[in-house]
Amino acid sequence: MSAQPPSIRPFLLRLPSVLLYLLMLPFNLSNAEYCYNTSNFTAASTYTKNRELVLSSLPSDVASNGGFYSGKVGNSSDVVYVLSFCRGDSSNDSCFKCLSSAAEDLMIKCPNQKAAVTWGTGEPPCIIRYADGPMYGKKLIFPTLKLPNVDNITMDQNQFDPIWRNFTDELATSASMGTSELKFAAGRTVLPNFQTMFALSQCSPDLSQIDCQSCLWECINDYQDCCHGRRGGFVGKPSCIFRWDLYPFFESDSINLLPSPPPPTAVTKADPAAPPPANAQVTNGWFNFKVTADFKFMKTNSHSKSAPAKWDKVYPRHMKIPIHVSINTKDEVKTAESLQFKISEIRTATNSFAEGNKLGEGGFGKVYRGRLPNGQEIAVKRLSQSSGQGLQEFKNEIVLEKLLVYELMPNKSLDYFMFDPKKSKQLDWPRRYNIISGIARGMLYLHEDSRLRIIHRDLKASNILLDNNMNPKISDFGMAKIFGVDQTNASTRRIAGTYGYMSPEYAMHGRFSQKSDVYSFGVLLLEIICGKRNDYYCQSDGGEALASYAWKHWRDNVPWEILDPVLGESYSRSQVLRCIHIGFLCVSGRSG
């Protein structure tokens, strides 16, 4: 079922490509159904009747729900779950016909299997999944259907590859940011040989943004692995689909096409003796951010506009004190007003600081779990009498009774996951990229957008807290310094922070500025990419620092070798390269 073109002339112009694709299609799509052999049912069972009922009504259900449907029929062991969607550019008629045909084929070709998937047999395709267990919101990437074009790319592959990857990555990101009703993106871009490339990406809309993006990257990487050099093709997984070609294959001419992305940064083999250029601007523009920040502050009842920006001259009640920077995916920046609590309220919340509520203990005191009357869980830091934390640091964190109340971060800190062989598997590339971009956005706020310019001075993995959704929160401002409006740097005889994350000029001479935090961010960024602590190779590889180890692989044009092995192939190559490059810019000796 090919789309009907608006006129015969455009169709004739692209007829060879269309015919080649359609000639190839029946051969491949004869196996477009996959029957899972996990469990079976008998022909006379209730499951048979339920499956027939849910599949026969599916075309109407999908049509009446805007192109996506998830439901179930039956009870207990005989329940049949179904999930289905049509391609985003399909007409209602094409969608209905594809689903009707695909549902019939499933019942014939998977006669007694309790789970199966199909992509239909037409163009545009449709996806039907059924199973004996819930599927909603669950990413499924097996099996994979791959349909490469029979022709090869005629232009220079070295020119084509970065354009193709940059374009397809943009589409994957855009599709993932869709709604719970449609996660679909289509676009076109002009190639150096003046041909136009068309592509689309789509996920099952019940997926989260991260799962959708990850699924589409799997499709893109699978295509590159199987079909690199071909001039078009299709990759389908149960939860997502990807297609591209050199002619406009979209069924609808009215869909919104994304504009061409900016050209990718050229990655060439670097001069072994030259570090990255120090004058490059390391800003949020590098990341093409899709996330912004929600910033939370402690504040008392009064505020003095004329308060000087010196901690030794201002009692904390006269100004806002940053406690942590919370990064989320909302499209706005907020300054949230934190509450102050009476000591009696804190005692009640923590059961009088009961030992059973203690979460941990450090040099500055103990941290307790608590629960407020409204049900919110909190963490309370209580400064011990013998604490080595000075009044200056505590003023940076606390206003009342030497107690500090935080929102409880159930996922602890970034290092808890990142440096553990088992837990690090939960940090796939989409999550790591969100964490990287979130930290960078938070730093931008602290350095540029905040009313007070704040230098953190101790940015490291253990000071990045993670909420329920693995969103990063910059925490622990005990070492922070606040700069005046025109102040750009400062010096101290007391070196505070963590070696390995300190910039050389700070560690050796006590000079610090915004660039000190930028250096720390660069080290942290490389840690997130490599999955190793910054001193890992010092201990195991001849005394080599992480930045030097990574730079050597970049210089030798093998940057992929530094990636954390747990990432597998589920990552965006262009994003990884960009992040590695930014990491080098941040730790460059010329950055000051």
Coordinates of C-alpha atoms in Angstrom, one line a residue:
M1 CA 0.0 0.0 0.0
S2 CA 2.2 2.8 -1.3
A3 CA 1.2 6.4 -0.7
Q4 CA -0.5 8.1 -3.7
P5 CA 1.6 10.9 -5.0
P6 CA 0.1 14.3 -5.7
S7 CA 1.1 14.3 -9.4
I8 CA 2.5 11.8 -11.9
R9 CA 5.7 13.8 -12.7
P10 CA 7.3 13.7 -9.3
F11 CA 6.4 10.0 -9.1
L12 CA 8.2 9.3 -12.4
L13 CA 11.2 11.2 -11.3
R14 CA 11.6 9.0 -8.2
L15 CA 10.3 5.8 -9.8
P16 CA 13.6 3.8 -9.8
S17 CA 14.1 4.3 -6.1
V18 CA 10.5 3.5 -5.3
L19 CA 10.5 0.3 -7.5
L20 CA 13.8 -0.9 -5.9
Y21 CA 12.4 -0.4 -2.5
L22 CA 9.1 -2.1 -3.3
L23 CA 10.8 -5.0 -5.1
M24 CA 12.8 -5.6 -2.0
L25 CA 9.9 -5.2 0.4
P26 CA 7.8 -8.3 -0.1
F27 CA 10.8 -10.6 0.3
N28 CA 11.8 -9.0 3.6
L29 CA 8.3 -8.4 5.0
S30 CA 7.3 -12.0 4.5
N31 CA 9.1 -12.4 7.9
A32 CA 7.7 -9.1 9.4
E33 CA 6.0 -11.1 12.1
Y34 CA 7.8 -12.5 15.0
C35 CA 6.3 -15.2 17.3
Y36 CA 7.9 -15.4 20.7
N37 CA 8.3 -18.9 21.9
T38 CA 8.1 -18.1 25.6
S39 CA 4.7 -19.7 26.1
N40 CA 1.9 -21.3 24.0
F41 CA -1.9 -21.8 24.2
T42 CA -4.2 -24.4 22.7
A43 CA -6.7 -23.7 19.9
A44 CA -9.8 -24.3 22.1
S45 CA -8.6 -22.1 25.0
T46 CA -10.1 -18.9 26.3
Y47 CA -6.8 -17.2 25.4
T48 CA -7.5 -18.0 21.7
K49 CA -10.9 -16.3 21.9
N50 CA -9.5 -13.3 23.7
R51 CA -6.7 -12.8 21.3
E52 CA -9.1 -13.0 18.3
L53 CA -11.4 -10.5 20.0
V54 CA -8.7 -8.0 20.9
L55 CA -7.0 -8.2 17.4
S56 CA -10.2 -8.0 15.4
S57 CA -11.3 -4.8 17.1
L58 CA -7.8 -3.3 17.1
P59 CA -8.1 -1.3 13.8
S60 CA -11.1 0.5 15.1
D61 CA -9.6 1.0 18.6
V62 CA -6.4 2.6 17.1
A63 CA -8.4 4.8 14.8
S64 CA -10.7 6.1 17.6
N65 CA -7.7 6.9 19.8
G66 CA -5.7 9.0 17.4
G67 CA -3.3 6.4 16.1
F68 CA -2.2 4.6 19.3
Y69 CA -4.0 2.1 21.5
S70 CA -3.1 0.0 24.5
G71 CA -5.6 -2.3 26.2
K72 CA -6.4 -5.8 27.3
V73 CA -9.1 -8.5 27.1
G74 CA -9.8 -11.3 29.6
N75 CA -8.8 -12.0 33.2
S76 CA -6.2 -13.9 35.1
S77 CA -4.1 -16.4 33.1
D78 CA -6.2 -15.8 29.9
V79 CA -5.7 -12.1 29.7
V80 CA -4.3 -10.7 26.4
Y81 CA -2.6 -7.4 26.4
V82 CA -2.2 -5.5 23.1
L83 CA -0.3 -2.3 22.1
S84 CA -0.4 -0.8 18.6
F85 CA 0.4 2.3 16.6
C86 CA 0.6 3.5 13.0
R87 CA 3.3 5.5 11.5
G88 CA 3.0 9.2 12.2
D89 CA 2.4 10.2 8.6
S90 CA -0.2 7.5 7.9
S91 CA -3.6 8.5 6.7
N92 CA -6.6 7.1 8.6
D93 CA -7.4 4.8 5.7
S94 CA -3.8 3.5 5.4
C95 CA -3.6 2.9 9.1
F96 CA -6.9 1.0 9.2
K97 CA -5.9 -1.2 6.2
C98 CA -2.4 -2.0 7.6
L99 CA -3.7 -3.0 11.0
S100 CA -6.5 -5.1 9.6
S101 CA -4.1 -7.0 7.4
A102 CA -1.4 -7.3 10.0
A103 CA -3.8 -8.6 12.7
E104 CA -5.0 -11.3 10.4
D105 CA -1.5 -12.3 9.5
L106 CA -0.5 -12.5 13.2
M107 CA -3.3 -15.0 13.9
I108 CA -2.3 -17.2 11.0
K109 CA 1.5 -17.1 11.4
C110 CA 1.5 -17.2 15.2
P111 CA -1.3 -19.8 15.7
N112 CA -0.5 -20.7 19.3
Q113 CA 2.1 -18.3 20.7
K114 CA 1.1 -16.1 23.6
A115 CA 3.3 -13.2 22.4
A116 CA 4.1 -11.8 19.0
V117 CA 4.9 -8.6 17.1
T118 CA 4.5 -7.4 13.5
W119 CA 5.3 -4.3 11.5
G120 CA 2.6 -5.1 8.9
T121 CA 3.2 -5.8 5.2
G122 CA 2.6 -2.4 3.7
E123 CA 4.1 1.1 3.3
P124 CA 3.7 2.9 5.6
P125 CA 4.0 0.2 8.2
C126 CA 2.1 -0.3 11.4
I127 CA 3.1 -2.0 14.7
I128 CA 1.1 -4.6 16.6
R129 CA 2.2 -6.3 19.8
Y130 CA 0.3 -8.7 21.9
A131 CA 1.4 -10.7 25.0
D132 CA 0.1 -12.4 28.1
G133 CA 1.7 -9.7 30.4
P134 CA 1.6 -5.9 30.6
M135 CA 3.7 -4.0 28.0
Y136 CA 2.7 -0.4 28.5
G137 CA 5.7 1.8 29.2
K138 CA 8.2 -1.0 28.7
K139 CA 10.9 -0.6 26.0
L140 CA 11.4 -3.7 23.8
I141 CA 14.2 -3.8 21.3
F142 CA 14.1 -7.5 20.3
P143 CA 13.5 -8.6 17.6
T144 CA 14.9 -6.2 15.0
L145 CA 13.6 -6.0 11.4
K146 CA 16.2 -4.5 9.0
L147 CA 15.4 -3.5 5.4
P148 CA 18.3 -1.9 3.6
N149 CA 18.0 -0.4 0.1
V150 CA 19.8 -2.3 -2.6
D151 CA 21.7 0.8 -3.9
N152 CA 24.9 2.3 -2.5
I153 CA 25.7 5.9 -1.6
T154 CA 27.4 7.6 -4.5
M155 CA 28.9 10.6 -2.6
D156 CA 32.0 10.6 -0.5
Q157 CA 31.3 8.5 2.5
N158 CA 33.5 10.6 4.7
Q159 CA 31.4 13.6 3.9
F160 CA 28.1 11.8 4.1
D161 CA 28.6 9.9 7.4
P162 CA 28.8 12.9 9.9
I163 CA 25.8 14.7 8.2
W164 CA 23.8 11.5 8.3
R165 CA 24.5 10.8 11.9
N166 CA 23.9 14.4 13.1
F167 CA 20.6 14.5 11.2
T168 CA 19.4 11.2 12.5
D169 CA 20.4 12.0 16.1
E170 CA 18.4 15.2 15.9
L171 CA 15.4 13.3 14.7
A172 CA 15.7 10.8 17.5
T173 CA 15.9 13.5 20.1
S174 CA 12.9 15.4 18.6
A175 CA 10.8 12.3 18.4
S176 CA 11.6 11.4 22.0
M177 CA 10.3 14.8 23.1
G178 CA 6.8 14.1 21.8
T179 CA 3.6 13.6 23.8
S180 CA 2.0 10.5 25.3
E181 CA -0.1 10.3 22.2
L182 CA 2.6 10.7 19.5
K183 CA 6.4 10.5 19.5
F184 CA 7.2 11.1 15.9
A185 CA 9.6 13.3 14.0
A186 CA 10.3 13.6 10.2
G187 CA 12.7 15.9 8.4
R188 CA 15.0 16.5 5.4
T189 CA 18.4 17.9 4.9
V190 CA 20.4 18.8 1.8
L191 CA 23.6 16.9 1.2
P192 CA 26.9 18.4 -0.3
N193 CA 26.1 16.8 -3.7
F194 CA 22.7 18.7 -3.6
Q195 CA 20.6 15.6 -3.1
T196 CA 18.0 15.8 -0.3
M197 CA 17.9 13.2 2.4
F198 CA 14.6 12.4 4.1
A199 CA 14.2 10.5 7.4
L200 CA 11.7 9.8 10.2
S201 CA 11.9 8.4 13.7
Q202 CA 9.0 7.2 15.8
C203 CA 8.5 5.5 19.2
S204 CA 5.6 3.9 20.9
P205 CA 4.2 7.0 22.7
D206 CA 3.9 5.2 26.0
L207 CA 7.7 5.2 26.4
S208 CA 9.6 7.7 28.5
Q209 CA 11.7 10.3 26.7
I210 CA 14.9 8.5 27.7
D211 CA 13.6 5.0 26.6
C212 CA 12.4 6.4 23.3
Q213 CA 15.7 8.1 22.6
S214 CA 17.6 5.0 23.6
C215 CA 15.4 2.8 21.4
L216 CA 15.9 5.0 18.3
W217 CA 19.7 5.1 18.9
E218 CA 19.6 1.3 18.8
C219 CA 17.8 1.5 15.5
I220 CA 20.3 4.0 14.1
N221 CA 23.3 2.0 15.3
D222 CA 21.8 -1.3 14.0
Y223 CA 21.4 0.3 10.6
Q224 CA 25.0 1.5 10.6
D225 CA 26.2 -2.0 11.6
C226 CA 24.3 -3.8 9.0
C227 CA 23.8 -1.4 6.1
H228 CA 26.5 1.2 6.2
G229 CA 27.0 2.6 2.7
R230 CA 23.5 1.8 1.5
R231 CA 21.3 4.7 0.2
G232 CA 18.2 4.2 2.4
G233 CA 16.4 1.6 4.5
F234 CA 14.2 0.8 7.4
V235 CA 14.9 -0.6 10.9
G236 CA 12.0 -1.7 13.1
K237 CA 11.9 -2.7 16.7
P238 CA 8.8 -3.6 18.8
S239 CA 9.0 -0.2 20.5
C240 CA 10.3 2.1 17.7
I241 CA 11.0 2.5 14.0
F242 CA 13.5 4.4 11.9
R243 CA 13.6 5.0 8.1
W244 CA 15.5 7.2 5.7
D245 CA 15.9 7.6 1.9
L246 CA 16.9 10.0 -0.8
Y247 CA 13.3 10.6 -2.0
P248 CA 10.3 11.9 0.0
F249 CA 8.6 8.6 1.0
F250 CA 6.2 10.2 3.5
E251 CA 2.6 9.4 2.8
S252 CA 1.3 12.8 3.9
D253 CA 2.6 16.0 2.3
S254 CA 1.3 18.1 5.2
I255 CA 3.5 16.7 8.0
N256 CA 5.8 19.2 9.7
L257 CA 9.4 18.5 8.6
L258 CA 12.2 19.5 10.9
P259 CA 14.7 21.9 9.4
S260 CA 18.2 20.7 8.7
P261 CA 20.3 20.6 11.8
P262 CA 23.5 22.8 12.0
P263 CA 26.5 21.1 10.4
P264 CA 28.4 18.8 12.8
T265 CA 31.7 19.9 14.3
A266 CA 34.4 18.3 12.2
V267 CA 36.5 15.8 14.1
T268 CA 39.9 15.4 12.7
K269 CA 43.0 13.7 13.9
A270 CA 44.5 16.2 16.2
D271 CA 48.1 17.4 16.4
P272 CA 49.6 15.2 19.2
A273 CA 51.4 18.1 20.7
A274 CA 48.5 20.5 20.7
P275 CA 45.8 20.6 23.3
P276 CA 42.3 21.7 22.4
P277 CA 41.9 25.4 21.6
A278 CA 41.6 27.3 24.9
N279 CA 39.6 30.2 23.4
A280 CA 36.6 28.0 22.4
Q281 CA 33.4 28.9 24.3
V282 CA 32.2 26.1 26.5
T283 CA 28.5 27.0 26.9
N284 CA 25.2 25.3 26.9
G285 CA 25.2 25.8 23.1
W286 CA 27.5 22.9 22.8
F287 CA 24.9 20.6 24.1
N288 CA 21.9 21.9 22.2
F289 CA 20.1 21.7 25.5
K290 CA 16.6 20.3 25.8
V291 CA 16.6 20.7 29.6
T292 CA 16.5 23.7 31.9
A293 CA 16.9 24.1 35.6
D294 CA 14.7 24.4 38.6
F295 CA 16.8 26.1 41.3
K296 CA 16.1 25.8 45.0
F297 CA 17.4 28.2 47.6
M298 CA 17.2 28.8 51.3
K299 CA 15.8 32.2 52.2
T300 CA 14.8 34.0 55.3
N301 CA 12.1 36.6 55.8
S302 CA 14.2 39.6 55.2
H303 CA 16.4 40.6 52.2
S304 CA 18.8 43.5 51.9
K305 CA 19.3 44.8 48.3
S306 CA 22.4 46.6 49.4
A307 CA 24.0 43.7 51.1
P308 CA 27.7 43.3 50.2
A309 CA 28.8 40.1 48.5
K310 CA 31.2 39.1 51.3
W311 CA 30.4 36.2 53.6
D312 CA 32.6 37.6 56.4
K313 CA 30.5 40.8 56.5
V314 CA 27.0 39.4 56.0
Y315 CA 25.0 37.1 58.2
P316 CA 23.2 34.5 56.0
R317 CA 19.7 35.7 57.0
H318 CA 20.3 38.8 54.8
M319 CA 20.7 37.0 51.5
K320 CA 19.7 33.9 49.6
I321 CA 21.9 30.9 50.3
P322 CA 22.2 28.2 47.6
I323 CA 21.6 24.8 49.1
H324 CA 21.4 22.7 45.9
V325 CA 20.7 23.2 42.3
S326 CA 18.0 21.0 41.0
I327 CA 17.9 20.1 37.3
N328 CA 14.7 18.9 35.6
T329 CA 13.0 18.9 32.2
K330 CA 10.6 21.8 32.8
D331 CA 10.9 24.6 30.2
E332 CA 11.3 27.3 32.9
V333 CA 13.7 28.5 35.5
K334 CA 12.2 29.0 39.0
T335 CA 13.6 30.3 42.3
A336 CA 11.9 28.2 44.9
E337 CA 11.6 29.5 48.4
S338 CA 12.7 26.9 51.0
L339 CA 11.0 26.6 54.4
Q340 CA 12.5 27.1 57.8
F341 CA 11.5 24.7 60.5
K342 CA 11.3 24.9 64.3
I343 CA 13.6 22.5 66.1
S344 CA 10.5 20.8 67.5
E345 CA 9.3 20.1 64.0
I346 CA 12.6 18.5 63.0
R347 CA 12.7 16.4 66.2
T348 CA 9.2 15.1 65.4
A349 CA 10.2 14.4 61.7
T350 CA 13.3 12.5 62.7
N351 CA 11.8 10.8 65.8
S352 CA 14.2 12.9 68.0
F353 CA 17.2 12.0 65.8
A354 CA 16.7 8.3 66.4
E355 CA 19.7 6.1 65.6
G356 CA 17.5 4.1 63.3
N357 CA 16.9 7.1 61.1
K358 CA 20.6 7.9 60.6
L359 CA 21.5 7.8 57.0
G360 CA 25.2 8.4 57.4
E361 CA 27.9 10.3 59.2
G362 CA 30.8 12.4 58.1
G363 CA 33.4 14.8 59.5
F364 CA 30.9 17.6 59.9
G365 CA 28.1 15.6 61.6
K366 CA 25.3 13.1 61.1
V367 CA 22.6 13.0 58.5
Y368 CA 19.1 11.7 59.4
R369 CA 16.1 10.6 57.4
G370 CA 12.8 12.4 58.3
R371 CA 9.2 12.7 57.2
L372 CA 7.2 16.0 57.3
P373 CA 3.5 16.0 58.2
N374 CA 2.7 16.4 54.5
G375 CA 4.5 13.1 53.8
Q376 CA 7.6 14.6 52.1
E377 CA 10.8 12.7 53.0
I378 CA 13.7 14.9 54.0
A379 CA 17.4 14.5 55.0
V380 CA 18.6 16.5 58.0
K381 CA 22.2 17.4 58.5
R382 CA 23.1 18.0 62.2
L383 CA 26.4 19.6 62.9
S384 CA 28.3 17.8 65.7
Q385 CA 29.9 19.8 68.5
S386 CA 33.3 18.3 67.6
S387 CA 32.9 19.0 63.9
G388 CA 35.8 20.3 61.9
Q389 CA 33.4 22.3 59.8
G390 CA 34.1 26.0 60.3
L391 CA 31.4 28.6 60.9
Q392 CA 32.2 30.1 57.5
E393 CA 31.3 26.8 55.7
F394 CA 28.2 26.3 57.9
K395 CA 27.0 29.8 57.1
N396 CA 27.2 28.7 53.5
E397 CA 24.7 26.0 54.2
I398 CA 22.6 26.7 57.2
V399 CA 20.4 29.4 58.8
L400 CA 18.9 27.8 61.9
E401 CA 20.0 25.8 64.9
K402 CA 23.0 24.3 63.1
L403 CA 20.5 22.0 61.3
L404 CA 20.3 21.7 57.6
V405 CA 17.2 20.3 55.9
Y406 CA 17.4 18.8 52.4
E407 CA 14.9 17.2 50.1
L408 CA 15.7 13.5 50.5
M409 CA 17.5 12.1 47.4
P410 CA 16.5 8.4 47.2
N411 CA 19.1 7.6 44.5
K412 CA 22.0 9.1 46.6
S413 CA 24.8 10.5 44.5
L414 CA 26.2 10.0 41.0
D415 CA 29.3 8.2 42.3
Y416 CA 27.1 5.6 44.0
F417 CA 26.0 4.4 40.6
M418 CA 28.8 5.4 38.3
F419 CA 31.7 3.6 39.9
D420 CA 29.8 0.4 40.9
P421 CA 30.1 -2.4 38.2
K422 CA 26.5 -3.5 38.7
K423 CA 24.7 -0.2 39.4
S424 CA 26.5 1.6 36.6
K425 CA 24.4 -0.4 34.1
Q426 CA 21.4 1.7 35.2
L427 CA 23.2 4.8 33.7
D428 CA 22.7 4.2 30.0
W429 CA 23.9 7.0 27.6
P430 CA 20.6 9.0 27.5
R431 CA 20.7 9.2 31.3
R432 CA 24.4 10.1 31.4
Y433 CA 23.8 12.8 28.7
N434 CA 20.9 14.2 30.7
I435 CA 23.1 14.3 33.8
I436 CA 26.0 16.0 31.9
S437 CA 23.8 18.7 30.3
G438 CA 21.9 19.2 33.6
I439 CA 25.1 19.8 35.5
A440 CA 26.4 22.2 32.8
R441 CA 23.1 24.1 32.9
G442 CA 23.3 24.4 36.7
M443 CA 26.8 25.8 36.4
L444 CA 25.8 28.3 33.8
Y445 CA 23.2 29.6 36.3
L446 CA 25.6 29.8 39.2
H447 CA 28.2 31.6 37.1
E448 CA 26.1 33.8 34.9
D449 CA 22.4 33.9 35.6
S450 CA 22.2 34.0 39.4
R451 CA 22.0 37.4 41.1
L452 CA 25.1 36.4 43.0
R453 CA 28.0 34.8 41.1
I454 CA 28.8 31.6 42.9
I455 CA 32.0 29.5 42.5
H456 CA 31.3 26.0 43.9
R457 CA 34.9 24.9 44.3
D458 CA 34.1 21.3 45.0
L459 CA 32.2 20.0 42.0
K460 CA 32.6 16.2 41.9
A461 CA 30.6 13.0 41.4
S462 CA 29.7 12.6 45.1
N463 CA 28.3 16.2 45.1
I464 CA 25.8 15.4 42.3
L465 CA 22.7 14.0 43.9
L466 CA 20.1 12.1 41.9
D467 CA 16.3 12.2 42.4
N468 CA 13.8 9.5 41.7
N469 CA 14.0 10.2 37.9
M470 CA 17.9 10.3 38.0
N471 CA 17.8 14.1 37.5
P472 CA 21.0 15.7 38.8
K473 CA 21.1 18.2 41.7
I474 CA 24.3 20.1 42.4
S475 CA 24.8 20.0 46.2
D476 CA 27.2 20.7 49.1
F477 CA 28.0 24.4 48.9
G478 CA 30.1 24.4 52.0
M479 CA 33.2 25.5 50.1
A480 CA 31.4 27.9 47.8
K481 CA 32.6 31.5 47.3
I482 CA 30.4 34.4 46.2
F483 CA 31.9 37.0 43.8
G484 CA 31.0 40.6 43.5
V485 CA 29.4 42.0 40.4
D486 CA 32.8 43.0 38.8
Q487 CA 34.9 40.3 40.5
T488 CA 36.4 37.7 38.2
N489 CA 38.9 35.9 40.4
A490 CA 40.2 35.5 43.9
S491 CA 43.0 33.8 45.8
T492 CA 43.3 32.0 49.1
R493 CA 45.9 30.4 51.3
R494 CA 43.5 27.7 52.3
I495 CA 43.1 25.2 49.5
A496 CA 39.6 23.6 49.8
G497 CA 38.1 21.0 47.6
T498 CA 39.2 17.6 46.2
Y499 CA 42.5 17.0 44.5
G500 CA 42.0 15.5 41.1
Y501 CA 39.1 17.9 40.4
M502 CA 41.1 21.0 41.2
S503 CA 42.6 23.2 38.4
P504 CA 46.4 23.4 38.6
E505 CA 46.4 27.2 39.3
Y506 CA 44.1 26.6 42.3
A507 CA 45.8 23.5 43.7
M508 CA 49.3 25.1 43.4
H509 CA 48.7 28.9 43.9
G510 CA 45.3 29.2 45.5
R511 CA 43.9 31.2 42.6
F512 CA 40.3 30.4 41.7
S513 CA 37.5 31.7 39.4
Q514 CA 34.7 30.4 37.2
K515 CA 37.3 28.5 35.3
S516 CA 38.1 26.5 38.4
D517 CA 34.6 25.0 38.3
V518 CA 34.9 24.6 34.5
Y519 CA 38.0 22.5 35.1
S520 CA 36.2 20.3 37.7
F521 CA 33.3 19.9 35.3
G522 CA 35.7 18.7 32.6
V523 CA 37.1 16.0 34.9
L524 CA 33.6 15.0 35.9
L525 CA 32.5 14.8 32.3
L526 CA 35.3 12.5 31.4
E527 CA 34.5 10.3 34.4
I528 CA 30.9 10.0 33.3
I529 CA 31.9 9.0 29.8
C530 CA 34.6 6.5 30.9
G531 CA 32.9 5.2 34.0
K532 CA 36.2 5.4 35.9
R533 CA 37.4 7.7 38.8
N534 CA 39.9 10.3 37.7
D535 CA 42.7 8.5 39.6
Y536 CA 41.9 5.1 38.2
Y537 CA 44.6 5.0 35.6
C538 CA 47.1 6.5 38.0
Q539 CA 46.8 3.3 40.0
S540 CA 46.5 0.8 37.1
D541 CA 48.2 2.2 34.0
G542 CA 51.6 3.6 34.8
G543 CA 50.6 6.7 36.8
E544 CA 48.5 8.2 34.0
A545 CA 45.7 10.7 34.8
L546 CA 42.3 10.2 33.3
A547 CA 42.5 13.3 31.2
S548 CA 45.9 12.2 29.8
Y549 CA 44.6 8.7 29.1
A550 CA 41.6 10.0 27.3
W551 CA 43.6 12.6 25.3
K552 CA 46.0 9.9 24.1
H553 CA 43.1 8.0 22.6
W554 CA 41.6 11.1 21.1
R555 CA 45.0 12.0 19.6
D556 CA 45.2 8.5 18.1
N557 CA 41.7 8.8 16.6
V558 CA 40.3 6.0 18.7
P559 CA 38.1 7.9 21.2
W560 CA 35.6 5.1 21.4
E561 CA 38.0 3.0 23.4
I562 CA 37.6 5.1 26.5
L563 CA 33.9 4.6 26.7
D564 CA 32.4 2.7 29.7
P565 CA 31.9 -0.8 28.4
V566 CA 28.5 -1.1 30.0
L567 CA 27.2 1.4 27.4
G568 CA 27.4 -1.2 24.7
E569 CA 26.3 0.3 21.4
S570 CA 23.3 2.3 22.8
Y571 CA 24.7 5.8 22.5
S572 CA 24.8 8.7 20.1
R573 CA 28.3 8.9 18.5
S574 CA 28.0 12.6 17.7
Q575 CA 27.0 13.4 21.3
V576 CA 29.8 11.3 22.8
L577 CA 32.4 13.0 20.5
R578 CA 31.1 16.4 21.4
C579 CA 31.2 15.6 25.1
I580 CA 34.7 14.3 25.0
H581 CA 35.8 17.4 23.1
I582 CA 34.2 19.6 25.7
G583 CA 35.9 17.7 28.4
F584 CA 39.3 18.4 26.9
L585 CA 38.4 22.1 26.4
C586 CA 37.5 22.3 30.1
V587 CA 40.8 20.7 31.4
S588 CA 43.0 22.4 28.8
G589 CA 46.1 23.9 30.5
R590 CA 45.5 27.1 28.5
S591 CA 42.0 27.7 30.0
G592 CA 43.5 29.6 32.9

